[in-house]
Amino acid sequence: MRTPDSLEELIQAFRCLPGVGPKSATRMAYHLLQRDHAGATRLASALGEALGRIRHCARCNTFTESEVCGICASPRRDPSILCVVETPADLLVMEQTQSYGGLYFVLMGRLSPLDGIGPREIHLDRLLKRATDGLVKEVILATNFTVEGEATAHYVSEMLAGKGIRVSRIARGLPVGGEIEHVDAGTLAQALIERRPA
Amino acid sequence: MRTPDSLEELIQAFRCLPGVGPKSATRMAYHLLQRDHAGATRLASALGEALGRIRHCARCNTFTESEVCGICASPRRDPSILCVVETPADLLVMEQTQSYGGLYFVLMGRLSPLDGIGPREIHLDRLLKRATDGLVKEVILATNFTVEGEATAHYVSEMLAGKGIRVSRIARGLPVGGEIEHVDAGTLAQALIERRPA
């Protein structure tokens, strides 16, 4: 073996990152050692810091450094609407729309029985307790429109049925600025089905 | 700001990696925190280990954990041929061909005056001393066929002219299995110029 052990281990360690195969991992390791020792040091310590300090919000389950995250702690958010998302990244995108003023529940995943991810793993017991606390009037399901995201939305909607809460799903349809000519048939079909009064 | 500080810092730290923009960096940070704490711990410690243990081979300048790398220390390598490459990654690819039995010199870069990388930065003084040690009979220039790689090859070739050493450049031409119809004009033109007796 020609690659020094600690370099080989660094390359292997980079492979835990999403979308990083053997070639990218090698490039990353070489880049840091050749040209960016400061960056490598910073990355190592940022990893340690984040691992030590980040935990899950006691109310919405997103990443936070405190007991309760900034959104859950804010008095300006409407506690009667609860938006269910798969990941903290999805929450971030929702916030960037600046058109949602309610609270969140972050599943930290989606139902995927084959991968051993069932209702418990995505904290549906906590979601049920939260949704039926008396304050929540509507639950908006904002899971992905993938097979697993749809199954998760369906499961949650069944779970909340008959509990006196309005359960809704974000709309499918054409993207803003989208042209009919270029949209896929499935999306267009859904946009037709889910048409609304003009 | 909604993203916790230590998470934001982790995202920023990932951006020192080549080819990683804000989106990938965010995805990497979330992935590790959501699903792979073990991977994150491993990466942090691998970074520390590699930074602490990897240094440059005293002879060929590549990455190693010892004073002299495995290739330079091997008695089976031919010390009369010296192959000049830009990076340790290039050295690795050369080794994978299993068709080179000589030694190496790794520049750790290429001439790039605009970026402040001159002959000193790519250790050409050490290369000169090494190439003229009396053992070396041929220097093979295996820098990239980019503008900077070509300039570097040209500079080294001038530097070694008249020193009684054979200086050669790896060949340009069609890739093995390459079809003339699909090769770019520049490569095909070079393949014509550098044609050899069949």
Short mmCIF file of C-alpha atoms in Angstrom, two decimals:
data_model
loop_
_atom_site.label_atom_id
_atom_site.label_comp_id
_atom_site.label_asym_id
_atom_site.label_seq_id
_atom_site.Cartn_x
_atom_site.Cartn_y
_atom_site.Cartn_z
CA MET A 1 0.00 0.00 0.00
CA ARG A 2 1.40 3.36 -1.07
CA THR A 3 -0.99 5.84 0.55
CA PRO A 4 0.02 6.66 4.14
CA ASP A 5 -2.40 5.17 6.70
CA SER A 6 -3.64 8.44 8.15
CA LEU A 7 -4.29 9.80 4.64
CA GLU A 8 -6.15 6.63 3.65
CA GLU A 9 -8.25 6.89 6.82
CA LEU A 10 -9.04 10.54 6.06
CA ILE A 11 -10.17 9.57 2.55
CA GLN A 12 -12.38 6.81 3.97
CA ALA A 13 -13.78 9.18 6.59
CA PHE A 14 -14.86 11.66 3.90
CA ARG A 15 -16.97 8.92 2.33
CA CYS A 16 -19.54 9.26 5.11
CA LEU A 17 -20.63 12.52 3.46
CA PRO A 18 -23.63 12.35 1.13
CA GLY A 19 -22.72 12.27 -2.57
CA VAL A 20 -19.03 11.73 -1.89
CA GLY A 21 -17.53 8.69 -3.65
CA PRO A 22 -13.94 7.46 -3.64
CA LYS A 23 -12.77 10.06 -6.20
CA SER A 24 -14.23 13.11 -4.47
CA ALA A 25 -13.06 11.84 -1.08
CA THR A 26 -9.50 11.55 -2.41
CA ARG A 27 -9.69 15.01 -3.93
CA MET A 28 -10.97 16.49 -0.67
CA ALA A 29 -8.24 14.90 1.44
CA TYR A 30 -5.46 15.94 -0.94
CA HIS A 31 -6.86 19.44 -1.24
CA LEU A 32 -6.88 20.02 2.51
CA LEU A 33 -3.40 18.57 3.03
CA GLN A 34 -1.90 20.37 0.05
CA ARG A 35 -3.53 23.73 0.23
CA ASP A 36 -5.76 24.32 3.21
CA HIS A 37 -4.45 23.20 6.61
CA ALA A 38 -6.38 26.05 8.22
CA GLY A 39 -9.61 24.84 6.62
CA ALA A 40 -8.97 21.29 7.82
CA THR A 41 -8.38 22.44 11.38
CA ARG A 42 -11.51 24.55 11.26
CA LEU A 43 -13.58 21.66 9.90
CA ALA A 44 -12.31 19.26 12.57
CA SER A 45 -13.17 21.65 15.38
CA ALA A 46 -16.53 22.65 13.83
CA LEU A 47 -17.48 18.96 13.72
CA GLY A 48 -16.59 18.55 17.38
CA GLU A 49 -18.44 21.71 18.41
CA ALA A 50 -21.59 20.87 16.47
CA LEU A 51 -21.66 17.28 17.75
CA GLY A 52 -21.32 18.55 21.29
CA ARG A 53 -23.79 21.41 21.16
CA ILE A 54 -26.55 20.60 18.69
CA ARG A 55 -29.60 18.83 20.08
CA HIS A 56 -33.27 18.49 19.20
CA CYS A 57 -35.84 21.10 20.16
CA ALA A 58 -38.05 19.70 22.90
CA ARG A 59 -41.15 20.99 21.11
CA CYS A 60 -40.60 20.75 17.33
CA ASN A 61 -37.63 18.37 17.19
CA THR A 62 -35.48 20.54 14.89
CA PHE A 63 -31.79 21.24 15.53
CA THR A 64 -31.06 23.81 18.21
CA GLU A 65 -28.48 24.66 20.85
CA SER A 66 -31.11 25.46 23.47
CA GLU A 67 -33.91 23.46 25.09
CA VAL A 68 -36.46 25.02 22.75
CA CYS A 69 -35.64 26.47 19.31
CA GLY A 70 -36.08 30.12 18.30
CA ILE A 71 -39.26 29.50 16.32
CA CYS A 72 -41.00 27.54 19.09
CA ALA A 73 -39.94 30.18 21.64
CA SER A 74 -41.19 33.10 19.54
CA PRO A 75 -44.43 34.74 20.76
CA ARG A 76 -45.09 35.99 17.24
CA ARG A 77 -45.74 32.54 15.75
CA ASP A 78 -49.29 31.24 15.48
CA PRO A 79 -49.58 28.15 17.73
CA SER A 80 -52.80 27.01 16.07
CA ILE A 81 -51.08 25.82 12.88
CA LEU A 82 -48.51 23.03 12.85
CA CYS A 83 -46.51 22.26 9.73
CA VAL A 84 -45.01 18.76 9.53
CA VAL A 85 -41.74 18.52 7.58
CA GLU A 86 -39.26 15.70 7.09
CA THR A 87 -36.00 17.51 7.91
CA PRO A 88 -34.57 20.72 9.41
CA ALA A 89 -33.44 21.60 5.87
CA ASP A 90 -37.09 21.50 4.73
CA LEU A 91 -38.01 23.75 7.66
CA LEU A 92 -35.36 26.22 6.53
CA VAL A 93 -36.78 26.33 3.00
CA MET A 94 -40.29 26.85 4.37
CA GLU A 95 -38.99 29.78 6.44
CA GLN A 96 -37.30 31.27 3.40
CA THR A 97 -40.69 31.59 1.69
CA GLN A 98 -41.59 34.11 4.44
CA SER A 99 -45.19 33.08 3.99
CA TYR A 100 -45.70 30.78 6.96
CA GLY A 101 -46.29 32.09 10.46
CA GLY A 102 -47.20 28.92 12.33
CA LEU A 103 -45.11 26.35 14.17
CA TYR A 104 -43.38 23.17 12.98
CA PHE A 105 -42.87 19.53 13.76
CA VAL A 106 -39.75 17.97 12.25
CA LEU A 107 -39.97 14.20 11.73
CA MET A 108 -36.20 13.80 11.14
CA GLY A 109 -36.98 11.28 8.42
CA ARG A 110 -39.83 9.59 6.60
CA LEU A 111 -41.58 6.25 6.93
CA SER A 112 -39.43 3.62 5.22
CA PRO A 113 -40.18 0.15 6.60
CA LEU A 114 -37.50 -1.49 4.45
CA ASP A 115 -34.86 0.67 6.12
CA GLY A 116 -36.37 -0.06 9.54
CA ILE A 117 -37.86 3.42 9.85
CA GLY A 118 -41.35 3.11 11.32
CA PRO A 119 -43.72 5.50 13.16
CA ARG A 120 -41.58 5.42 16.32
CA GLU A 121 -38.38 6.40 14.51
CA ILE A 122 -40.00 9.53 13.08
CA HIS A 123 -41.48 10.43 16.48
CA LEU A 124 -45.15 10.16 15.49
CA ASP A 125 -46.08 9.55 19.14
CA ARG A 126 -44.71 12.99 20.01
CA LEU A 127 -46.43 14.51 16.97
CA LEU A 128 -49.78 13.03 18.07
CA LYS A 129 -49.38 14.42 21.58
CA ARG A 130 -48.38 17.79 20.19
CA ALA A 131 -51.20 17.98 17.62
CA THR A 132 -53.83 17.13 20.21
CA ASP A 133 -52.67 19.61 22.86
CA GLY A 134 -55.79 21.71 22.33
CA LEU A 135 -53.97 24.67 20.79
CA VAL A 136 -53.43 23.18 17.34
CA LYS A 137 -56.34 23.63 14.95
CA GLU A 138 -54.67 22.66 11.68
CA VAL A 139 -51.83 20.33 10.71
CA ILE A 140 -50.21 21.03 7.32
CA LEU A 141 -48.41 18.01 5.88
CA ALA A 142 -45.33 19.26 4.05
CA THR A 143 -43.49 15.98 3.50
CA ASN A 144 -41.94 15.37 0.07
CA PHE A 145 -43.96 14.17 -2.89
CA THR A 146 -41.87 11.02 -3.10
CA VAL A 147 -43.32 7.56 -2.49
CA GLU A 148 -42.08 7.60 1.10
CA GLY A 149 -43.08 11.21 1.73
CA GLU A 150 -46.57 10.48 0.42
CA ALA A 151 -46.86 7.35 2.56
CA THR A 152 -45.78 9.35 5.60
CA ALA A 153 -48.35 12.08 4.88
CA HIS A 154 -51.03 9.42 4.45
CA TYR A 155 -50.10 7.71 7.72
CA VAL A 156 -50.10 10.96 9.70
CA SER A 157 -53.40 12.01 8.17
CA GLU A 158 -54.97 8.67 9.21
CA MET A 159 -53.46 9.01 12.68
CA LEU A 160 -55.03 12.45 13.15
CA ALA A 161 -58.42 11.57 11.63
CA GLY A 162 -61.36 12.04 13.99
CA LYS A 163 -59.31 14.07 16.44
CA GLY A 164 -61.10 17.31 15.53
CA ILE A 165 -58.07 18.82 13.78
CA ARG A 166 -58.05 20.04 10.19
CA VAL A 167 -55.35 18.13 8.28
CA SER A 168 -54.14 19.54 4.96
CA ARG A 169 -51.45 18.73 2.40
CA ILE A 170 -49.38 21.32 0.53
CA ALA A 171 -50.42 21.61 -3.13
CA ARG A 172 -48.90 19.89 -6.10
CA GLY A 173 -48.89 21.70 -9.42
CA LEU A 174 -46.79 23.65 -11.87
CA PRO A 175 -43.83 25.61 -10.52
CA VAL A 176 -44.16 29.40 -10.51
CA GLY A 177 -42.96 30.57 -13.92
CA GLY A 178 -43.35 27.01 -15.21
CA GLU A 179 -44.34 26.37 -18.80
CA ILE A 180 -46.88 23.68 -19.59
CA GLU A 181 -44.79 22.51 -22.53
CA HIS A 182 -41.89 21.64 -20.25
CA VAL A 183 -43.63 20.16 -17.23
CA ASP A 184 -43.80 16.37 -16.75
CA ALA A 185 -47.06 14.58 -17.38
CA GLY A 186 -47.54 13.46 -13.76
CA THR A 187 -47.28 16.99 -12.42
CA LEU A 188 -49.59 18.35 -15.12
CA ALA A 189 -52.15 15.63 -14.38
CA GLN A 190 -52.09 16.56 -10.68
CA ALA A 191 -52.36 20.24 -11.53
CA LEU A 192 -55.51 19.42 -13.49
CA ILE A 193 -57.01 17.31 -10.71
CA GLU A 194 -56.19 19.90 -8.08
CA ARG A 195 -57.43 22.85 -10.15
CA ARG A 196 -59.18 25.60 -8.23
CA PRO A 197 -61.69 28.34 -9.03
CA ALA A 198 -60.03 31.15 -10.99
CA MET B 1 -30.96 34.00 12.46
CA ARG B 2 -32.64 30.64 12.79
CA THR B 3 -29.74 28.21 12.26
CA PRO B 4 -27.85 27.49 15.52
CA ASP B 5 -24.35 29.03 15.56
CA SER B 6 -22.41 25.78 15.77
CA LEU B 7 -24.43 24.34 12.86
CA GLU B 8 -23.85 27.47 10.79
CA GLU B 9 -20.12 27.28 11.54
CA LEU B 10 -20.07 23.60 10.50
CA ILE B 11 -21.76 24.48 7.21
CA GLN B 12 -19.23 27.25 6.59
CA ALA B 13 -16.35 24.92 7.48
CA PHE B 14 -17.49 22.37 4.88
CA ARG B 15 -17.15 25.06 2.22
CA CYS B 16 -13.35 24.77 2.36
CA LEU B 17 -13.73 21.47 0.48
CA PRO B 18 -13.26 21.57 -3.29
CA GLY B 19 -16.52 21.58 -5.24
CA VAL B 20 -18.66 22.17 -2.15
CA GLY B 21 -20.99 25.18 -2.39
CA PRO B 22 -23.53 26.44 0.15
CA LYS B 23 -26.14 23.80 -0.78
CA SER B 24 -23.86 20.78 -0.54
CA ALA B 25 -22.30 22.12 2.65
CA THR B 26 -25.73 22.41 4.23
CA ARG B 27 -26.66 18.92 3.08
CA MET B 28 -23.41 17.49 4.51
CA ALA B 29 -23.86 19.15 7.89
CA TYR B 30 -27.50 18.08 8.20
CA HIS B 31 -26.70 14.56 7.07
CA LEU B 32 -24.02 14.06 9.71
CA LEU B 33 -26.10 15.55 12.52
CA GLN B 34 -29.26 13.70 11.52
CA ARG B 35 -27.95 10.33 10.56
CA ASP B 36 -24.25 9.79 11.08
CA HIS B 37 -22.79 10.97 14.38
CA ALA B 38 -20.25 8.15 14.20
CA GLY B 39 -19.13 9.29 10.75
CA ALA B 40 -18.76 12.87 11.98
CA THR B 41 -16.65 11.79 14.94
CA ARG B 42 -14.51 9.66 12.67
CA LEU B 43 -14.04 12.50 10.20
CA ALA B 44 -13.04 14.96 12.92
CA SER B 45 -10.44 12.61 14.33
CA ALA B 46 -9.15 11.56 10.88
CA LEU B 47 -8.59 15.23 10.05
CA GLY B 48 -6.62 15.73 13.25
CA GLU B 49 -4.56 12.57 12.72
CA ALA B 50 -3.74 13.34 9.10
CA LEU B 51 -2.80 16.95 9.88
CA GLY B 52 -0.51 15.76 12.63
CA ARG B 53 1.14 12.84 10.87
CA ILE B 54 1.35 13.58 7.15
CA ARG B 55 4.49 15.30 5.92
CA HIS B 56 6.44 15.57 2.68
CA CYS B 57 8.92 12.91 1.59
CA ALA B 58 12.44 14.31 1.89
CA ARG B 59 13.32 12.93 -1.52
CA CYS B 60 10.25 13.12 -3.80
CA ASN B 61 8.08 15.56 -1.85
CA THR B 62 4.92 13.41 -1.88
CA PHE B 63 2.79 12.79 1.21
CA THR B 64 4.19 10.29 3.69
CA GLU B 65 4.24 9.53 7.38
CA SER B 66 7.96 8.71 7.38
CA GLU B 67 11.09 10.67 6.50
CA VAL B 68 11.21 9.01 3.07
CA CYS B 69 8.17 7.53 1.26
CA GLY B 70 7.73 3.88 0.34
CA ILE B 71 8.53 4.40 -3.33
CA CYS B 72 11.75 6.35 -2.69
CA ALA B 73 12.81 3.78 -0.08
CA SER B 74 12.16 0.79 -2.36
CA PRO B 75 15.29 -0.92 -3.77
CA ARG B 76 13.24 -2.23 -6.68
CA ARG B 77 12.63 1.19 -8.27
CA ASP B 78 14.93 2.41 -11.04
CA PRO B 79 16.76 5.53 -9.75
CA SER B 80 17.86 6.57 -13.25
CA ILE B 81 14.36 7.74 -14.27
CA LEU B 82 12.56 10.58 -12.54
CA CYS B 83 8.93 11.36 -13.31
CA VAL B 84 7.76 14.89 -12.46
CA VAL B 85 4.07 15.19 -11.50
CA GLU B 86 2.02 18.05 -10.14
CA THR B 87 0.32 16.34 -7.20
CA PRO B 88 0.35 13.18 -5.05
CA ALA B 89 -2.96 12.29 -6.71
CA ASP B 90 -1.21 12.28 -10.10
CA LEU B 91 1.51 10.06 -8.64
CA LEU B 92 -1.17 7.64 -7.49
CA VAL B 93 -2.71 7.45 -10.96
CA MET B 94 0.75 6.85 -12.49
CA GLU B 95 1.29 3.99 -10.03
CA GLN B 96 -2.08 2.49 -10.92
CA THR B 97 -0.93 2.07 -14.52
CA GLN B 98 1.63 -0.43 -13.16
CA SER B 99 3.84 0.51 -16.09
CA TYR B 100 6.34 2.83 -14.44
CA GLY B 101 9.24 1.55 -12.38
CA GLY B 102 11.25 4.72 -11.81
CA LEU B 103 11.10 7.37 -9.10
CA TYR B 104 9.06 10.57 -8.78
CA PHE B 105 9.29 14.22 -7.96
CA VAL B 106 6.04 15.84 -6.83
CA LEU B 107 5.84 19.59 -7.44
CA MET B 108 2.79 20.08 -5.18
CA GLY B 109 1.42 22.54 -7.70
CA ARG B 110 2.13 24.13 -11.05
CA LEU B 111 3.61 27.44 -12.15
CA SER B 112 0.93 30.09 -11.89
CA PRO B 113 2.44 33.56 -11.55
CA LEU B 114 -0.95 35.24 -11.18
CA ASP B 115 -1.60 33.16 -8.06
CA GLY B 116 1.89 33.89 -6.77
CA ILE B 117 3.13 30.38 -7.53
CA GLY B 118 6.61 30.63 -9.00
CA PRO B 119 9.55 28.21 -9.35
CA ARG B 120 10.33 28.38 -5.61
CA GLU B 121 6.79 27.46 -4.57
CA ILE B 122 6.87 24.28 -6.65
CA HIS B 123 10.34 23.39 -5.31
CA LEU B 124 12.20 23.56 -8.61
CA ASP B 125 15.48 24.19 -6.74
CA ARG B 126 15.08 20.80 -5.07
CA LEU B 127 14.13 19.20 -8.39
CA LEU B 128 17.26 20.62 -10.04
CA LYS B 129 19.49 19.30 -7.27
CA ARG B 130 17.74 15.94 -7.44
CA ALA B 131 17.88 15.63 -11.25
CA THR B 132 21.58 16.47 -11.34
CA ASP B 133 22.63 14.07 -8.57
CA GLY B 134 24.45 11.89 -11.13
CA LEU B 135 22.04 8.94 -10.83
CA VAL B 136 19.21 10.39 -12.89
CA LYS B 137 19.54 9.82 -16.64
CA GLU B 138 16.03 10.79 -17.77
CA VAL B 139 13.37 13.17 -16.47
CA ILE B 140 9.82 12.48 -17.67
CA LEU B 141 7.55 15.52 -17.47
CA ALA B 142 4.06 14.32 -16.52
CA THR B 143 2.41 17.62 -15.67
CA ASN B 144 -1.11 18.23 -16.97
CA PHE B 145 -1.82 19.34 -20.52
CA THR B 146 -3.40 22.53 -19.26
CA VAL B 147 -1.92 25.96 -19.96
CA GLU B 148 -0.23 26.01 -16.54
CA GLY B 149 0.91 22.39 -16.73
CA GLU B 150 2.41 23.00 -20.17
CA ALA B 151 4.17 26.16 -18.98
CA THR B 152 5.57 24.23 -16.02
CA ALA B 153 6.84 21.44 -18.29
CA HIS B 154 8.42 24.00 -20.57
CA TYR B 155 10.12 25.79 -17.67
CA VAL B 156 11.51 22.57 -16.19
CA SER B 157 12.71 21.41 -19.59
CA GLU B 158 14.58 24.73 -20.08
CA MET B 159 15.99 24.47 -16.56
CA LEU B 160 17.42 21.01 -17.26
CA ALA B 161 18.70 21.79 -20.78
CA GLY B 162 22.42 21.29 -21.22
CA LYS B 163 22.74 19.33 -17.97
CA GLY B 164 23.32 16.05 -19.80
CA ILE B 165 19.94 14.59 -18.83
CA ARG B 166 17.34 13.30 -21.28
CA VAL B 167 14.10 15.25 -20.73
CA SER B 168 10.88 13.83 -22.16
CA ARG B 169 7.17 14.67 -22.04
CA ILE B 170 4.36 12.11 -21.81
CA ALA B 171 2.45 11.75 -25.09
CA ARG B 172 -0.72 13.47 -26.11
CA GLY B 173 -3.17 11.65 -28.36
CA LEU B 174 -6.42 9.72 -28.49
CA PRO B 175 -7.52 7.86 -25.38
CA VAL B 176 -7.32 4.06 -25.51
CA GLY B 177 -10.63 2.88 -26.97
CA GLY B 178 -11.24 6.41 -28.24
CA GLU B 179 -13.13 6.99 -31.47
CA ILE B 180 -11.92 9.60 -33.94
CA GLU B 181 -15.48 10.78 -34.49
CA HIS B 182 -15.82 11.77 -30.85
CA VAL B 183 -12.44 13.25 -30.04
CA ASP B 184 -11.94 17.01 -29.93
CA ALA B 185 -10.11 18.71 -32.81
CA GLY B 186 -7.16 19.87 -30.69
CA THR B 187 -6.40 16.36 -29.44
CA LEU B 188 -6.77 14.90 -32.92
CA ALA B 189 -4.44 17.55 -34.37
CA GLN B 190 -1.82 16.69 -31.73
CA ALA B 191 -2.29 12.97 -32.41
CA LEU B 192 -1.51 13.68 -36.05
CA ILE B 193 1.56 15.78 -35.28
CA GLU B 194 2.87 13.26 -32.76
CA ARG B 195 2.19 10.23 -35.01
CA ARG B 196 4.76 7.47 -34.85
CA PRO B 197 5.91 4.64 -37.14
CA ALA B 198 3.30 1.87 -37.22
#
